[in-house]
PDB file of C-alpha atoms in Angstrom:
ATOM      1  CA  MET A   1      26.103 -86.584 -15.310  1.00 40.00           C
ATOM      2  CA  ALA A   2      27.020 -89.234 -17.751  1.00 43.00           C
ATOM      3  CA  ALA A   3      29.167 -88.142 -20.884  1.00 50.00           C
ATOM      4  CA  THR A   4      28.150 -88.002 -24.602  1.00 57.00           C
ATOM      5  CA  ILE A   5      29.353 -91.163 -26.179  1.00 62.00           C
ATOM      6  CA  ILE A   6      30.121 -90.302 -29.867  1.00 69.00           C
ATOM      7  CA  ARG A   7      30.051 -93.617 -31.779  1.00 72.00           C
ATOM      8  CA  ASN A   8      30.990 -92.053 -35.087  1.00 75.00           C
ATOM      9  CA  VAL A   9      33.023 -89.490 -36.066  1.00 74.00           C
ATOM     10  CA  LYS A  10      30.814 -88.600 -39.228  1.00 78.00           C
ATOM     11  CA  ALA A  11      28.039 -87.473 -35.935  1.00 77.00           C
ATOM     12  CA  LEU A  12      29.982 -84.504 -35.654  1.00 83.00           C
ATOM     13  CA  ALA A  13      28.863 -81.173 -37.751  1.00 88.00           C
ATOM     14  CA  PRO A  14      31.250 -78.561 -36.688  1.00 90.00           C
ATOM     15  CA  LEU A  15      29.184 -75.115 -35.894  1.00 92.00           C
ATOM     16  CA  LEU A  16      29.760 -71.890 -37.453  1.00 94.00           C
ATOM     17  CA  ASP A  17      33.766 -71.289 -38.500  1.00 94.00           C
ATOM     18  CA  ARG A  18      35.320 -74.640 -36.972  1.00 95.00           C
ATOM     19  CA  VAL A  19      36.897 -77.555 -38.300  1.00 95.00           C
ATOM     20  CA  LEU A  20      37.492 -80.866 -37.388  1.00 95.00           C
ATOM     21  CA  VAL A  21      40.752 -82.132 -38.240  1.00 94.00           C
ATOM     22  CA  GLN A  22      43.052 -85.339 -37.234  1.00 92.00           C
ATOM     23  CA  ARG A  23      46.623 -85.066 -36.856  1.00 88.00           C
ATOM     24  CA  ILE A  24      48.221 -86.820 -39.692  1.00 84.00           C
ATOM     25  CA  LYS A  25      50.751 -89.048 -37.462  1.00 77.00           C
ATOM     26  CA  ALA A  26      54.555 -89.565 -38.297  1.00 67.00           C
ATOM     27  CA  GLU A  27      56.005 -92.735 -39.364  1.00 65.00           C
ATOM     28  CA  PRO A  28      57.025 -94.759 -36.540  1.00 65.00           C
ATOM     29  CA  LYS A  29      59.959 -95.984 -38.860  1.00 65.00           C
ATOM     30  CA  THR A  30      63.039 -93.956 -40.238  1.00 63.00           C
ATOM     31  CA  ALA A  31      64.072 -94.142 -44.144  1.00 64.00           C
ATOM     32  CA  SER A  32      66.375 -96.868 -43.803  1.00 69.00           C
ATOM     33  CA  GLY A  33      63.502 -99.473 -42.381  1.00 68.00           C
ATOM     34  CA  ILE A  34      64.073 -99.159 -38.320  1.00 69.00           C
ATOM     35  CA  PHE A  35      61.386 -98.841 -36.457  1.00 63.00           C
ATOM     36  CA  LEU A  36      61.224 -96.409 -33.405  1.00 61.00           C
ATOM     37  CA  PRO A  37      59.447 -96.276 -30.083  1.00 64.00           C
ATOM     38  CA  GLU A  38      56.544 -94.720 -29.788  1.00 59.00           C
ATOM     39  CA  SER A  39      58.140 -92.644 -27.415  1.00 57.00           C
ATOM     40  CA  THR A  40      60.289 -90.875 -29.820  1.00 52.00           C
ATOM     41  CA  VAL A  41      58.150 -90.287 -32.290  1.00 48.00           C
ATOM     42  CA  GLU A  42      57.102 -86.611 -32.586  1.00 55.00           C
ATOM     43  CA  LYS A  43      53.771 -85.061 -33.115  1.00 67.00           C
ATOM     44  CA  LEU A  44      53.317 -83.922 -36.321  1.00 68.00           C
ATOM     45  CA  ASN A  45      51.658 -80.061 -36.791  1.00 86.00           C
ATOM     46  CA  GLU A  46      50.115 -81.428 -39.889  1.00 90.00           C
ATOM     47  CA  ALA A  47      46.209 -82.343 -39.875  1.00 93.00           C
ATOM     48  CA  LYS A  48      43.285 -83.451 -42.478  1.00 95.00           C
ATOM     49  CA  VAL A  49      40.349 -81.792 -42.042  1.00 96.00           C
ATOM     50  CA  LEU A  50      37.414 -84.181 -41.927  1.00 94.00           C
ATOM     51  CA  ALA A  51      34.890 -81.983 -41.674  1.00 94.00           C
ATOM     52  CA  VAL A  52      34.247 -77.961 -41.701  1.00 95.00           C
ATOM     53  CA  GLY A  53      30.902 -75.495 -40.818  1.00 94.00           C
ATOM     54  CA  PRO A  54      29.528 -73.139 -42.888  1.00 94.00           C
ATOM     55  CA  GLY A  55      31.185 -70.173 -41.556  1.00 93.00           C
ATOM     56  CA  ALA A  56      30.765 -67.379 -39.142  1.00 92.00           C
ATOM     57  CA  PHE A  57      28.628 -64.379 -39.692  1.00 93.00           C
ATOM     58  CA  ASP A  58      30.211 -60.605 -40.213  1.00 92.00           C
ATOM     59  CA  GLN A  59      29.164 -57.359 -38.517  1.00 94.00           C
ATOM     60  CA  GLN A  60      26.163 -56.833 -41.349  1.00 94.00           C
ATOM     61  CA  GLY A  61      24.660 -60.860 -40.807  1.00 93.00           C
ATOM     62  CA  LYS A  62      26.262 -61.758 -44.132  1.00 94.00           C
ATOM     63  CA  ARG A  63      27.980 -65.412 -43.642  1.00 94.00           C
ATOM     64  CA  VAL A  64      31.877 -65.643 -43.866  1.00 92.00           C
ATOM     65  CA  ALA A  65      32.835 -69.051 -45.433  1.00 92.00           C
ATOM     66  CA  VAL A  66      35.307 -70.750 -43.753  1.00 93.00           C
ATOM     67  CA  SER A  67      39.215 -70.747 -45.533  1.00 93.00           C
ATOM     68  CA  VAL A  68      39.789 -75.245 -45.738  1.00 95.00           C
ATOM     69  CA  GLN A  69      37.313 -77.742 -46.724  1.00 94.00           C
ATOM     70  CA  ALA A  70      36.865 -81.295 -45.899  1.00 94.00           C
ATOM     71  CA  GLY A  71      39.905 -83.249 -47.782  1.00 93.00           C
ATOM     72  CA  ASP A  72      42.520 -80.471 -47.261  1.00 95.00           C
ATOM     73  CA  ARG A  73      45.769 -80.843 -45.661  1.00 94.00           C
ATOM     74  CA  VAL A  74      46.065 -77.760 -42.952  1.00 95.00           C
ATOM     75  CA  LEU A  75      49.106 -76.910 -40.337  1.00 93.00           C
ATOM     76  CA  ILE A  76      47.962 -76.343 -36.559  1.00 93.00           C
ATOM     77  CA  PRO A  77      49.244 -74.872 -33.632  1.00 92.00           C
ATOM     78  CA  PRO A  78      51.500 -76.982 -31.361  1.00 87.00           C
ATOM     79  CA  PHE A  79      48.937 -76.335 -28.461  1.00 87.00           C
ATOM     80  CA  GLY A  80      45.038 -75.119 -28.415  1.00 89.00           C
ATOM     81  CA  GLY A  81      41.592 -76.815 -30.413  1.00 91.00           C
ATOM     82  CA  THR A  82      39.345 -78.862 -28.448  1.00 91.00           C
ATOM     83  CA  PRO A  83      40.464 -82.436 -28.658  1.00 91.00           C
ATOM     84  CA  VAL A  84      37.366 -85.046 -29.621  1.00 89.00           C
ATOM     85  CA  LYS A  85      37.984 -88.817 -28.904  1.00 86.00           C
ATOM     86  CA  VAL A  86      35.928 -91.198 -30.380  1.00 84.00           C
ATOM     87  CA  GLY A  87      36.492 -94.795 -29.501  1.00 81.00           C
ATOM     88  CA  GLU A  88      40.065 -95.032 -29.594  1.00 82.00           C
ATOM     89  CA  GLU A  89      40.527 -92.371 -32.408  1.00 86.00           C
ATOM     90  CA  GLU A  90      41.756 -88.477 -31.511  1.00 88.00           C
ATOM     91  CA  TYR A  91      40.302 -85.420 -33.376  1.00 91.00           C
ATOM     92  CA  THR A  92      40.576 -81.659 -32.795  1.00 93.00           C
ATOM     93  CA  ILE A  93      38.273 -78.978 -33.312  1.00 94.00           C
ATOM     94  CA  PHE A  94      39.531 -75.447 -34.663  1.00 96.00           C
ATOM     95  CA  ARG A  95      38.295 -72.357 -35.291  1.00 95.00           C
ATOM     96  CA  ASP A  96      39.231 -71.733 -38.950  1.00 95.00           C
ATOM     97  CA  HIS A  97      41.573 -68.476 -38.024  1.00 93.00           C
ATOM     98  CA  GLU A  98      43.777 -70.871 -35.630  1.00 94.00           C
ATOM     99  CA  LEU A  99      44.831 -72.804 -38.500  1.00 94.00           C
ATOM    100  CA  LEU A 100      48.270 -71.484 -39.428  1.00 93.00           C
ATOM    101  CA  ALA A 101      48.256 -72.526 -43.573  1.00 93.00           C
ATOM    102  CA  LYS A 102      46.866 -74.876 -46.063  1.00 94.00           C
ATOM    103  CA  ILE A 103      49.339 -77.085 -47.848  1.00 90.00           C
ATOM    104  CA  ASN A 104      48.664 -77.058 -51.189  1.00 89.00           C
ATOM    105  CA  GLU A 105      50.107 -79.936 -53.591  1.00 76.00           C
TER     106      GLU A 105
END
């Protein structure tokens, strides 16, 4: 069976209460301007929401909206989610209730 090839992240439309995010990469440079090797740069638990599903259904059959929207910044757990690779870029799909917090600026 051949693997599905996704050419563009915009082709991904999350279903139900799922949220597509891209982890924000840590700066490979210190405040004083020293560049760090990639192996020493930690992964941040911060991500940008790229797309959201329409929401899941409650027990009465009413749709419950997702708590975030595209463009929001969120805290994500260090593990979990479903990784998705599009070209060289990596994305993750989480359920809405798995997100830890929304970052308000």
